[in-house]
Short mmCIF file of C-alpha atoms and ligand atoms in Angstrom, two decimals:
data_model
loop_
_atom_site.label_atom_id
_atom_site.label_comp_id
_atom_site.label_asym_id
_atom_site.label_seq_id
_atom_site.Cartn_x
_atom_site.Cartn_y
_atom_site.Cartn_z
CA MET A 1 -34.64 -22.55 -19.92
CA HIS A 2 -32.07 -25.30 -20.14
CA ILE A 3 -30.14 -26.05 -16.94
CA LEU A 4 -27.19 -28.36 -16.36
CA VAL A 5 -27.06 -29.89 -12.89
CA VAL A 6 -23.74 -31.49 -11.97
CA GLU A 7 -24.24 -33.64 -8.89
CA ASP A 8 -22.86 -37.09 -8.09
CA GLU A 9 -25.36 -38.00 -5.37
CA PRO A 10 -28.10 -39.71 -7.45
CA HIS A 11 -30.96 -39.12 -5.03
CA LEU A 12 -30.22 -35.40 -4.67
CA ALA A 13 -29.68 -35.06 -8.44
CA GLU A 14 -33.12 -36.54 -9.14
CA LEU A 15 -34.76 -34.37 -6.47
CA VAL A 16 -33.25 -31.24 -7.99
CA ARG A 17 -34.24 -32.33 -11.49
CA ALA A 18 -37.82 -33.12 -10.44
CA HIS A 19 -38.10 -29.77 -8.66
CA LEU A 20 -36.67 -27.67 -11.50
CA SER A 21 -38.67 -29.57 -14.14
CA LYS A 22 -41.88 -28.29 -12.57
CA ILE A 23 -40.92 -24.64 -13.13
CA PRO A 24 -40.48 -25.66 -16.01
CA PHE A 25 -36.77 -25.84 -16.72
CA ALA A 26 -35.31 -28.57 -18.93
CA VAL A 27 -32.62 -30.24 -16.82
CA ASP A 28 -29.65 -32.36 -17.90
CA LEU A 29 -27.77 -34.26 -15.22
CA ALA A 30 -24.05 -35.00 -15.03
CA ALA A 31 -22.46 -36.99 -12.20
CA SER A 32 -18.79 -36.18 -12.77
CA VAL A 33 -16.40 -33.58 -14.16
CA ASP A 34 -16.05 -35.75 -17.28
CA GLU A 35 -19.78 -36.02 -17.92
CA GLY A 36 -20.24 -32.32 -17.26
CA THR A 37 -17.44 -31.47 -19.70
CA ALA A 38 -19.04 -33.62 -22.42
CA LEU A 39 -22.47 -32.03 -21.94
CA LEU A 40 -21.06 -28.49 -21.89
CA ARG A 41 -19.32 -29.24 -25.21
CA ALA A 42 -22.49 -30.69 -26.74
CA SER A 43 -25.12 -28.20 -25.57
CA ARG A 44 -25.67 -24.64 -24.52
CA TYR A 45 -27.21 -24.04 -21.11
CA ASP A 46 -28.87 -21.02 -19.55
CA ALA A 47 -27.34 -21.83 -16.16
CA VAL A 48 -25.23 -24.49 -14.43
CA VAL A 49 -25.65 -25.83 -10.89
CA LEU A 50 -22.34 -27.26 -9.80
CA ASP A 51 -21.42 -29.65 -7.01
CA ARG A 52 -17.78 -29.24 -5.99
CA GLY A 53 -17.00 -32.64 -4.57
CA LEU A 54 -17.21 -34.95 -7.60
CA PRO A 55 -15.73 -38.46 -7.92
CA ASP A 56 -13.19 -37.37 -10.54
CA GLY A 57 -12.34 -33.93 -9.21
CA ASP A 58 -13.56 -30.51 -8.13
CA GLY A 59 -16.63 -29.27 -10.02
CA ILE A 60 -14.93 -25.88 -10.18
CA GLU A 61 -12.96 -27.34 -13.13
CA LEU A 62 -16.13 -27.01 -15.21
CA LEU A 63 -16.41 -23.34 -14.27
CA ARG A 64 -12.78 -22.86 -15.30
CA LEU A 65 -13.50 -24.58 -18.62
CA LEU A 66 -16.47 -22.32 -19.36
CA ARG A 67 -14.74 -19.08 -18.45
CA ALA A 68 -11.57 -20.07 -20.34
CA LYS A 69 -13.56 -19.99 -23.56
CA GLY A 70 -15.27 -16.73 -22.61
CA ASP A 71 -18.57 -18.45 -21.85
CA MET A 72 -20.37 -16.40 -19.19
CA THR A 73 -23.20 -18.87 -18.53
CA PRO A 74 -24.23 -18.25 -14.90
CA VAL A 75 -22.80 -20.83 -12.50
CA LEU A 76 -24.16 -21.54 -9.04
CA ALA A 77 -21.89 -23.77 -6.98
CA ALA A 78 -23.53 -26.01 -4.40
CA THR A 79 -21.01 -27.30 -1.99
CA ALA A 80 -20.53 -29.08 1.30
CA ARG A 81 -17.36 -27.07 1.79
CA ASP A 82 -18.34 -23.88 3.46
CA GLN A 83 -14.85 -22.61 4.15
CA LEU A 84 -14.38 -18.99 3.26
CA THR A 85 -11.25 -19.72 1.17
CA ASP A 86 -13.20 -22.09 -1.12
CA ARG A 87 -15.89 -19.50 -1.68
CA ILE A 88 -13.39 -16.74 -2.43
CA HIS A 89 -11.54 -19.06 -4.82
CA GLY A 90 -14.79 -19.87 -6.65
CA LEU A 91 -15.83 -16.23 -6.86
CA ASP A 92 -12.38 -15.32 -8.18
CA LEU A 93 -12.80 -17.88 -10.93
CA GLY A 94 -16.08 -16.33 -12.01
CA MET A 95 -18.64 -18.31 -10.04
CA ASP A 96 -21.85 -16.26 -9.84
CA ASP A 97 -23.37 -17.56 -6.64
CA TYR A 98 -23.03 -20.44 -4.20
CA MET A 99 -25.12 -22.43 -1.76
CA VAL A 100 -23.93 -24.50 1.15
CA LYS A 101 -25.28 -28.06 1.36
CA PRO A 102 -27.73 -29.21 2.46
CA TYR A 103 -29.70 -26.55 0.64
CA ASP A 104 -33.39 -25.88 0.32
CA LEU A 105 -34.85 -26.58 -3.14
CA GLY A 106 -37.01 -23.45 -2.96
CA GLU A 107 -33.93 -21.35 -2.26
CA LEU A 108 -32.10 -22.99 -5.15
CA THR A 109 -34.95 -22.03 -7.48
CA ALA A 110 -35.01 -18.44 -6.19
CA ARG A 111 -31.25 -18.08 -6.63
CA LEU A 112 -31.36 -19.58 -10.13
CA ARG A 113 -34.12 -17.18 -11.13
CA ALA A 114 -32.10 -14.26 -9.77
CA LEU A 115 -29.05 -15.42 -11.75
CA LEU A 116 -31.07 -15.80 -14.94
CA ARG A 117 -32.52 -12.31 -14.44
CA ARG A 118 -29.09 -10.82 -13.80
CA SER A 119 -27.42 -12.60 -16.71
CA GLY A 120 -29.44 -10.72 -19.28
CA LYS A 121 -31.62 -13.74 -19.89
CA ALA A 122 -33.96 -11.28 -18.24
CA LEU A 123 -34.03 -9.36 -21.47
CA GLY A 124 -35.90 -12.24 -22.97
CA ALA A 125 -37.79 -13.30 -19.85
CA LEU A 126 -41.03 -11.69 -20.95
CA LEU A 127 -42.02 -12.53 -24.50
CA ASN A 128 -44.93 -10.93 -26.33
CA VAL A 129 -46.28 -11.85 -29.74
CA GLY A 130 -49.78 -10.75 -30.74
CA ASN A 131 -51.91 -11.03 -27.63
CA ILE A 132 -49.79 -13.80 -26.09
CA ALA A 133 -47.52 -12.97 -23.17
CA LEU A 134 -45.09 -15.58 -21.89
CA ASP A 135 -43.04 -15.26 -18.71
CA THR A 136 -40.23 -17.73 -19.33
CA VAL A 137 -38.85 -17.45 -15.81
CA GLN A 138 -42.17 -18.02 -14.03
CA GLY A 139 -43.28 -20.49 -16.70
CA SER A 140 -46.67 -18.87 -17.18
CA ALA A 141 -48.57 -17.78 -20.27
CA GLU A 142 -51.44 -15.38 -20.87
CA VAL A 143 -53.64 -14.78 -23.87
CA ALA A 144 -55.31 -11.35 -23.93
CA GLY A 145 -54.42 -10.96 -20.25
CA LYS A 146 -56.03 -14.25 -19.17
CA PRO A 147 -53.86 -17.06 -17.82
CA VAL A 148 -53.65 -20.16 -20.02
CA THR A 149 -52.70 -23.54 -18.60
CA LEU A 150 -49.99 -25.26 -20.61
CA ALA A 151 -48.06 -28.46 -19.96
CA ARG A 152 -44.28 -28.13 -19.52
CA ARG A 153 -43.50 -29.27 -23.08
CA GLN A 154 -46.07 -26.91 -24.56
CA LEU A 155 -44.62 -23.99 -22.60
CA MET A 156 -41.15 -24.80 -23.89
CA LEU A 157 -42.43 -25.23 -27.42
CA LEU A 158 -44.23 -21.90 -27.20
CA GLU A 159 -41.09 -20.22 -25.82
CA THR A 160 -38.92 -21.60 -28.62
CA LEU A 161 -41.36 -20.51 -31.32
CA MET A 162 -41.97 -17.09 -29.74
CA ARG A 163 -38.24 -16.38 -29.49
CA SER A 164 -38.09 -16.80 -33.27
CA ALA A 165 -41.52 -15.37 -34.11
CA GLY A 166 -41.91 -14.71 -37.81
CA ARG A 167 -39.08 -17.09 -38.66
CA VAL A 168 -39.12 -20.82 -39.38
CA VAL A 169 -37.60 -22.93 -36.61
CA SER A 170 -36.27 -26.29 -37.79
CA ARG A 171 -37.46 -29.52 -36.21
CA PRO A 172 -34.01 -30.41 -34.81
CA ALA A 173 -33.72 -26.96 -33.24
CA ILE A 174 -37.13 -27.32 -31.62
CA GLU A 175 -36.37 -30.83 -30.43
CA ALA A 176 -33.07 -29.70 -28.93
CA SER A 177 -34.78 -27.08 -26.83
CA LEU A 178 -37.77 -29.24 -25.98
CA TYR A 179 -36.28 -32.50 -24.90
CA ARG A 180 -33.55 -33.35 -22.51
CA ILE A 181 -30.65 -35.20 -24.03
CA ASP A 182 -31.67 -38.44 -22.35
CA ASP A 183 -35.31 -38.25 -23.45
CA LEU A 184 -36.19 -40.48 -26.35
CA ILE A 185 -37.33 -38.31 -29.20
CA ASP A 186 -40.34 -39.70 -30.97
CA SER A 187 -40.94 -37.65 -34.12
CA ASN A 188 -44.70 -37.94 -33.58
CA ALA A 189 -44.35 -36.40 -30.13
CA LEU A 190 -43.38 -33.03 -31.56
CA GLU A 191 -46.32 -33.03 -33.98
CA ALA A 192 -48.70 -34.02 -31.19
CA ASN A 193 -47.38 -31.21 -28.99
CA VAL A 194 -47.70 -28.68 -31.81
CA SER A 195 -51.31 -29.77 -32.50
CA ARG A 196 -52.23 -29.51 -28.84
CA LEU A 197 -50.61 -26.10 -28.49
CA ARG A 198 -52.36 -24.88 -31.66
CA ARG A 199 -55.72 -25.98 -30.32
CA ILE A 200 -55.17 -24.34 -26.91
CA LEU A 201 -54.09 -21.06 -28.52
CA GLN A 202 -57.05 -21.12 -30.90
CA ASP A 203 -59.54 -21.92 -28.14
CA SER A 204 -58.21 -19.09 -25.96
CA GLY A 205 -58.52 -16.55 -28.78
CA ALA A 206 -54.82 -16.02 -29.47
CA THR A 207 -54.03 -13.70 -32.39
CA VAL A 208 -51.10 -15.84 -33.54
CA SER A 209 -50.89 -19.03 -35.57
CA ILE A 210 -48.34 -21.82 -35.81
CA SER A 211 -47.81 -22.90 -39.39
CA THR A 212 -46.10 -26.08 -40.58
CA VAL A 213 -43.33 -25.59 -43.10
CA ARG A 214 -43.18 -29.00 -44.75
CA GLY A 215 -39.86 -30.76 -44.43
CA VAL A 216 -38.38 -27.89 -42.41
CA GLY A 217 -40.16 -27.06 -39.21
CA TYR A 218 -42.65 -24.65 -37.72
CA MET A 219 -43.25 -20.93 -37.59
CA LEU A 220 -45.24 -18.87 -35.14
CA ALA A 221 -46.50 -15.54 -36.46
CA GLU A 222 -49.03 -12.92 -35.58
CA ASP A 223 -52.23 -13.18 -37.61
CA LYS A 224 -52.67 -10.48 -40.24
CA LYS A 225 -55.34 -8.06 -39.21
CA PRO A 226 -58.36 -8.21 -41.54
CA1 CA B 1 -20.60 -34.58 -4.24
#
């Protein structure tokens, strides 16, 4: 899951990012309406957490921008303004939920999960290929019903490959879903993550394999039964 957090208070932004990264969600940060606009044009997100009081305007502008182009990405507004009129205004514009600052990080997570479930992302929340089951909202994986411990990157890699099981996923597409925009992408990092994931799946008796398609990318597919 790829989340955009728009928040101009650096300490809070980092706290939210650190918290959501553990779930694991990939989080991009924007500190202004301008930065948020640029990121929303460049990437697709599964949900947006929006601060309203930004240095260059009201974060609600970003919500307006999304909805104007028919983009129904769930938006949760976090705001210091708890006046009823502000909330009604936001809800009228298509805001999905709101929290009043200061908010609890656990509550933020719970509300985000609820939004992702409601938005139909739920349809793809539980992925199954072969004997692997992946809960993309909880960030947990099982092979043949037994929990498997995976690092955040490996979980995201597995999710990306499982969503396109049986099809080749290009390296750039994998990298886009795996790394935040501000992470440096080292081409060896992806290979290393794929090798590690392969080994873990093999060791846990998974009935799927990840094959390398030279010069293109990777494909996860269920092993043919003998
Ligand atoms: Ca603010």
